[in-house]
C-alpha positions as a Python dict, from the first residue, in 0.01 Angstrom:
ca = {
    (1, 'M'): (0, 0, 0),
    (2, 'I'): (2, 290, 245),
    (3, 'D'): (-7, 643, 103),
    (4, 'V'): (282, 861, 222),
    (5, 'Y'): (287, 1241, 209),
    (6, 'L'): (596, 1448, 279),
    (7, 'F'): (533, 1796, 420),
    (8, 'S'): (822, 2026, 341),
    (9, 'G'): (889, 2393, 389),
    (10, 'F'): (1125, 2647, 534),
    (11, 'L'): (1148, 2724, 904),
    (12, 'G'): (827, 2882, 1030),
    (13, 'S'): (640, 2839, 704),
    (14, 'G'): (338, 2666, 858),
    (15, 'K'): (411, 2293, 816),
    (16, 'T'): (286, 2204, 1162),
    (17, 'S'): (-37, 2398, 1105),
    (18, 'L'): (-86, 2199, 784),
    (19, 'L'): (-13, 1878, 972),
    (20, 'M'): (-265, 1951, 1248),
    (21, 'N'): (-533, 2050, 995),
    (22, 'T'): (-469, 1730, 802),
    (23, 'I'): (-483, 1506, 1109),
    (24, 'Q'): (-819, 1651, 1207),
    (25, 'Q'): (-963, 1600, 860),
    (26, 'L'): (-836, 1242, 835),
    (27, 'K'): (-986, 1156, 1173),
    (28, 'E'): (-1320, 1303, 1067),
    (29, 'E'): (-1306, 1078, 759),
    (30, 'G'): (-1254, 775, 982),
    (31, 'K'): (-897, 720, 859),
    (32, 'K'): (-602, 634, 1081),
    (33, 'P'): (-295, 846, 1009),
    (34, 'A'): (54, 787, 1142),
    (35, 'I'): (309, 1063, 1182),
    (36, 'L'): (687, 1075, 1147),
    (37, 'M'): (819, 1406, 1279),
    (38, 'N'): (1170, 1537, 1237),
    (39, 'E'): (1294, 1778, 1504),
    (40, 'F'): (1635, 1935, 1446),
    (41, 'G'): (1713, 1961, 1817),
    (42, 'S'): (1713, 1713, 2102),
    (43, 'V'): (1383, 1838, 2248),
    (44, 'S'): (1052, 1751, 2090),
    (45, 'I'): (828, 2056, 2048),
    (46, 'D'): (582, 2010, 1762),
    (47, 'S'): (521, 1646, 1853),
    (48, 'D'): (365, 1759, 2182),
    (49, 'T'): (102, 1937, 1975),
    (50, 'V'): (32, 1621, 1777),
    (51, 'E'): (-3, 1411, 2091),
    (52, 'K'): (-277, 1644, 2215),
    (53, 'S'): (-482, 1568, 1902),
    (54, 'G'): (-556, 1214, 2015),
    (55, 'N'): (-428, 861, 1981),
    (56, 'I'): (-208, 904, 1674),
    (57, 'P'): (75, 657, 1602),
    (58, 'M'): (389, 869, 1591),
    (59, 'K'): (765, 830, 1566),
    (60, 'E'): (1023, 1104, 1608),
    (61, 'L'): (1362, 1185, 1462),
    (62, 'L'): (1560, 1407, 1697),
    (63, 'N'): (1908, 1559, 1690),
    (64, 'G'): (1945, 1587, 1316),
    (65, 'C'): (1786, 1641, 981),
    (66, 'I'): (1599, 1361, 806),
    (67, 'C'): (1811, 1424, 499),
    (68, 'C'): (2159, 1375, 640),
    (69, 'T'): (2259, 1201, 963),
    (70, 'G'): (1902, 1086, 1021),
    (71, 'S'): (1872, 869, 710),
    (72, 'E'): (1932, 532, 879),
    (73, 'N'): (1717, 634, 1175),
    (74, 'T'): (1439, 732, 935),
    (75, 'E'): (1437, 384, 788),
    (76, 'A'): (1428, 230, 1136),
    (77, 'Q'): (1140, 451, 1250),
    (78, 'L'): (934, 382, 940),
    (79, 'Q'): (999, 11, 980),
    (80, 'A'): (880, 38, 1341),
    (81, 'L'): (559, 213, 1234),
    (82, 'L'): (485, -61, 981),
    (83, 'E'): (556, -338, 1230),
    (84, 'D'): (383, -185, 1534),
    (85, 'Y'): (61, -78, 1360),
    (86, 'D'): (-124, -287, 1104),
    (87, 'D'): (-418, -52, 1046),
    (88, 'I'): (-245, 264, 923),
    (89, 'D'): (-414, 430, 626),
    (90, 'V'): (-183, 728, 571),
    (91, 'I'): (169, 822, 680),
    (92, 'I'): (260, 1189, 698),
    (93, 'I'): (622, 1290, 733),
    (94, 'E'): (699, 1643, 850),
    (95, 'T'): (1058, 1741, 777),
    (96, 'T'): (1268, 2006, 946),
    (97, 'G'): (1288, 2342, 775),
    (98, 'A'): (1650, 2259, 688),
    (99, 'A'): (1568, 1946, 488),
    (100, 'H'): (1651, 1931, 119),
    (101, 'P'): (1360, 1757, -63),
    (102, 'V'): (1577, 1520, -267),
    (103, 'E'): (1765, 1409, 42),
    (104, 'A'): (1441, 1371, 236),
    (105, 'L'): (1290, 1146, -30),
    (106, 'D'): (1608, 943, -33),
    (107, 'A'): (1582, 894, 342),
    (108, 'I'): (1230, 749, 332),
    (109, 'Y'): (1282, 515, 37),
    (110, 'S'): (1410, 185, 165),
    (111, 'P'): (1433, -119, -63),
    (112, 'L'): (1333, -325, 241),
    (113, 'F'): (975, -194, 244),
    (114, 'A'): (944, 8, -77),
    (115, 'D'): (671, -223, -204),
    (116, 'R'): (450, -133, 95),
    (117, 'L'): (455, 244, 54),
    (118, 'N'): (293, 461, -209),
    (119, 'V'): (477, 792, -185),
    (120, 'M'): (227, 1046, -314),
    (121, 'G'): (465, 1340, -327),
    (122, 'I'): (599, 1651, -159),
    (123, 'V'): (369, 1926, -35),
    (124, 'T'): (580, 2236, 27),
    (125, 'V'): (449, 2518, 242),
    (126, 'V'): (596, 2849, 123),
    (127, 'D'): (618, 3141, 362),
    (128, 'T'): (520, 3410, 111),
    (129, 'K'): (628, 3691, 345),
    (130, 'R'): (976, 3540, 366),
    (131, 'W'): (975, 3491, -11),
    (132, 'V'): (920, 3863, -66),
    (133, 'E'): (1213, 3931, 171),
    (134, 'R'): (1432, 3643, 47),
    (135, 'E'): (1718, 3872, -59),
    (136, 'S'): (1789, 3929, 309),
    (137, 'L'): (1874, 3559, 352),
    (138, 'S'): (2227, 3428, 316),
    (139, 'P'): (2303, 3275, -28),
    (140, 'Q'): (2312, 2921, 116),
    (141, 'I'): (1981, 2955, 300),
    (142, 'R'): (1817, 3125, 2),
    (143, 'S'): (1933, 2840, -221),
    (144, 'L'): (1777, 2580, 12),
    (145, 'F'): (1455, 2782, 26),
    (146, 'M'): (1434, 2782, -353),
    (147, 'E'): (1526, 2412, -382),
    (148, 'Q'): (1237, 2322, -152),
    (149, 'I'): (1006, 2508, -388),
    (150, 'R'): (1156, 2377, -710),
    (151, 'H'): (1115, 2011, -616),
    (152, 'A'): (761, 2032, -474),
    (153, 'H'): (465, 1849, -626),
    (154, 'L'): (215, 2088, -467),
    (155, 'L'): (290, 2440, -340),
    (156, 'L'): (95, 2617, -68),
    (157, 'A'): (159, 2991, -88),
    (158, 'N'): (95, 3039, 283),
    (159, 'K'): (47, 3358, 487),
    (160, 'A'): (-124, 3511, 185),
    (161, 'D'): (-311, 3742, 421),
    (162, 'L'): (15, 3918, 509),
    (163, 'L'): (79, 4038, 153),
    (164, 'S'): (-85, 4305, -53),
    (165, 'E'): (-278, 4200, -360),
    (166, 'G'): (9, 4309, -583),
    (167, 'E'): (271, 4129, -375),
    (168, 'L'): (66, 3811, -375),
    (169, 'S'): (17, 3822, -750),
    (170, 'T'): (389, 3877, -810),
    (171, 'T'): (484, 3603, -562),
    (172, 'T'): (252, 3352, -724),
    (173, 'M'): (396, 3428, -1067),
    (174, 'E'): (754, 3396, -939),
    (175, 'L'): (679, 3064, -770),
    (176, 'S'): (523, 2939, -1091),
    (177, 'N'): (832, 3041, -1287),
    (178, 'L'): (1052, 2850, -1042),
    (179, 'N'): (832, 2539, -1048),
    (180, 'S'): (591, 2532, -1340),
    (181, 'N'): (483, 2172, -1271),
    (182, 'A'): (334, 2217, -925),
    (183, 'P'): (-13, 2363, -867),
    (184, 'I'): (-1, 2668, -638),
    (185, 'I'): (-271, 2724, -377),
    (186, 'Q'): (-286, 3047, -177),
    (187, 'T'): (-356, 2972, 189),
    (188, 'E'): (-389, 3135, 528),
    (189, 'H'): (-269, 2938, 831),
    (190, 'A'): (-202, 2649, 589),
    (191, 'K'): (-573, 2568, 571),
    (192, 'I'): (-658, 2345, 277),
    (193, 'A'): (-887, 2047, 225),
    (194, 'F'): (-680, 1730, 247),
    (195, 'S'): (-912, 1578, -12),
    (196, 'F'): (-778, 1836, -257),
    (197, 'I'): (-417, 1742, -178),
    (198, 'E'): (-499, 1374, -218),
    (199, 'K'): (-687, 1423, -545),
    (200, 'T'): (-423, 1652, -693),
    (201, 'L'): (-136, 1412, -627),
    (202, 'R'): (-331, 1097, -708),
    (203, 'N'): (-447, 1234, -1043),
    (204, 'A'): (-89, 1293, -1157),
    (205, 'D'): (19, 1072, -1446),
    (206, 'H'): (129, 755, -1265),
    (207, 'S'): (240, 573, -1575),
    (208, 'L'): (556, 405, -1448),
    (209, 'S'): (576, 34, -1379),
    (210, 'H'): (520, 57, -1004),
    (211, 'P'): (299, 289, -794),
    (212, 'I'): (584, 405, -570),
    (213, 'L'): (656, 726, -755),
    (214, 'S'): (569, 1091, -756),
    (215, 'G'): (437, 1137, -1108),
    (216, 'K'): (563, 1139, -1464),
    (217, 'H'): (526, 1512, -1517),
    (218, 'L'): (636, 1623, -1170),
    (219, 'P'): (982, 1755, -1076),
    (220, 'L'): (1082, 1448, -875),
    (221, 'S'): (978, 1092, -942),
    (222, 'S'): (1091, 753, -826),
    (223, 'K'): (1092, 401, -954),
    (224, 'L'): (1115, 64, -786),
    (225, 'F'): (1305, -188, -997),
    (226, 'T'): (1313, -558, -906),
    (227, 'F'): (1590, -767, -1056),
    (228, 'K'): (1477, -1090, -1219),
    (229, 'E'): (1826, -1239, -1240),
    (230, 'K'): (2187, -1173, -1143),
    (231, 'V'): (2378, -903, -1327),
    (232, 'S'): (2741, -832, -1409),
    (233, 'K'): (2884, -583, -1164),
    (234, 'E'): (3098, -421, -1433),
    (235, 'Q'): (2811, -388, -1681),
    (236, 'F'): (2584, -248, -1412),
    (237, 'E'): (2841, 17, -1315),
    (238, 'E'): (2888, 102, -1683),
    (239, 'F'): (2512, 155, -1713),
    (240, 'V'): (2507, 373, -1401),
    (241, 'R'): (2787, 592, -1540),
    (242, 'S'): (2578, 647, -1854),
    (243, 'L'): (2281, 789, -1664),
    (244, 'P'): (2200, 1161, -1690),
    (245, 'E'): (2268, 1398, -1400),
    (246, 'T'): (1895, 1412, -1331),
    (247, 'V'): (1920, 1069, -1165),
    (248, 'Y'): (2002, 1183, -813),
    (249, 'R'): (1988, 869, -602),
    (250, 'M'): (1989, 493, -639),
    (251, 'K'): (1994, 248, -353),
    (252, 'G'): (1899, -112, -307),
    (253, 'Y'): (2014, -470, -330),
    (254, 'V'): (2172, -585, -654),
    (255, 'P'): (2218, -959, -724),
    (256, 'I'): (2571, -995, -861),
    (257, 'Q'): (2696, -1281, -1073),
    (258, 'G'): (2925, -1507, -871),
    (259, 'A'): (2797, -1384, -532),
    (260, 'N'): (2572, -1588, -303),
    (261, 'Y'): (2382, -1286, -172),
    (262, 'P'): (2287, -948, -322),
    (263, 'Y'): (2516, -649, -264),
    (264, 'L'): (2391, -329, -105),
    (265, 'F'): (2435, -63, -375),
    (266, 'Q'): (2422, 314, -325),
    (267, 'Y'): (2465, 593, -577),
    (268, 'A'): (2479, 969, -516),
    (269, 'Y'): (2648, 1263, -686),
    (270, 'G'): (2804, 1034, -947),
    (271, 'M'): (2967, 813, -683),
    (272, 'V'): (2889, 445, -632),
    (273, 'N'): (2933, 232, -322),
    (274, 'W'): (2907, -146, -278),
    (275, 'L'): (2872, -335, 48),
    (276, 'P'): (2839, -715, 72),
    (277, 'E'): (2534, -869, 238),
    (278, 'Y'): (2529, -1204, 413),
    (279, 'V'): (2157, -1278, 407),
    (280, 'N'): (1901, -1307, 132),
    (281, 'V'): (1707, -984, 76),
    (282, 'K'): (1469, -876, -196),
    (283, 'P'): (1663, -764, -506),
    (284, 'N'): (1494, -424, -511),
    (285, 'L'): (1649, -101, -634),
    (286, 'V'): (1495, 242, -570),
    (287, 'I'): (1577, 521, -817),
    (288, 'I'): (1505, 890, -751),
    (289, 'G'): (1536, 1168, -1006),
    (290, 'E'): (1371, 1358, -1289),
    (291, 'G'): (1253, 1220, -1623),
    (292, 'L'): (1288, 857, -1518),
    (293, 'D'): (1031, 746, -1775),
    (294, 'Q'): (1283, 836, -2048),
    (295, 'I'): (1542, 589, -1916),
    (296, 'D'): (1536, 219, -2007),
    (297, 'F'): (1622, 65, -1673),
    (298, 'D'): (1553, -283, -1810),
    (299, 'S'): (1855, -249, -2038),
    (300, 'F'): (2100, -335, -1763),
    (301, 'Q'): (1923, -665, -1694),
    (302, 'T'): (2189, -908, -1816),
    (303, 'Q'): (2085, -1229, -1988),
    (304, 'N'): (2241, -1551, -1854),
}
């Protein structure tokens, strides 16, 4: 199992500074990190900075956001990292500032290698100066900014040195009101001990049946379900329709009664999609949402 950390945050918040600080600390600990960087444009900028830090395995996603058109490419790049390097200790994924956290998690969860990755959670870097001035943003951009905060597992209130004591106190309280589950750490230049990030996320209540999750009491969690037998397509769809709106994504390979090979199943925004497969793949299903521990996923396992 390789620990995976997703670094999120709005444009210019300090994600790359956090990444560089983390790489240096991991190297000093004798660990070998690998990096997946998402650049919105066609020219790599931040990755040049990473390359200067030494021999770090790295893959890039260019010309798109990890959370939309880059989803399939994300899976391919992660697969390449796992196949090309067999001594990786940690994978860090830096998203673009335009990435929605739910979509980003969806992009990195593949049923093909879900059992090899331990996704620790989302560390969101908050530009506190921009937060104070957020009313100047367009409604759409402001909504994305707030969504990145709401779904974080750990919040870094960055650029704290640019605010007055009163502004910083108010900002911290407002961030806490928006996401009461995530610890908030005030930082300058995104400087924080990676050991603290690791300990904070690892000590979350990982009480689900598989370690690939983000924590029982955190905003977003995930579950890897492995089918033990074939299921009825109709009964499975009926179960899916009964799920609460807090189940955002489901994707994987579902073994269907009467079919020789599992079907590729995808669920998003209440819509389901089935595609036939023509090879045997692991019957794994990845579920992403909130409050997953309250849902009995075993109930749709049909008895023969």
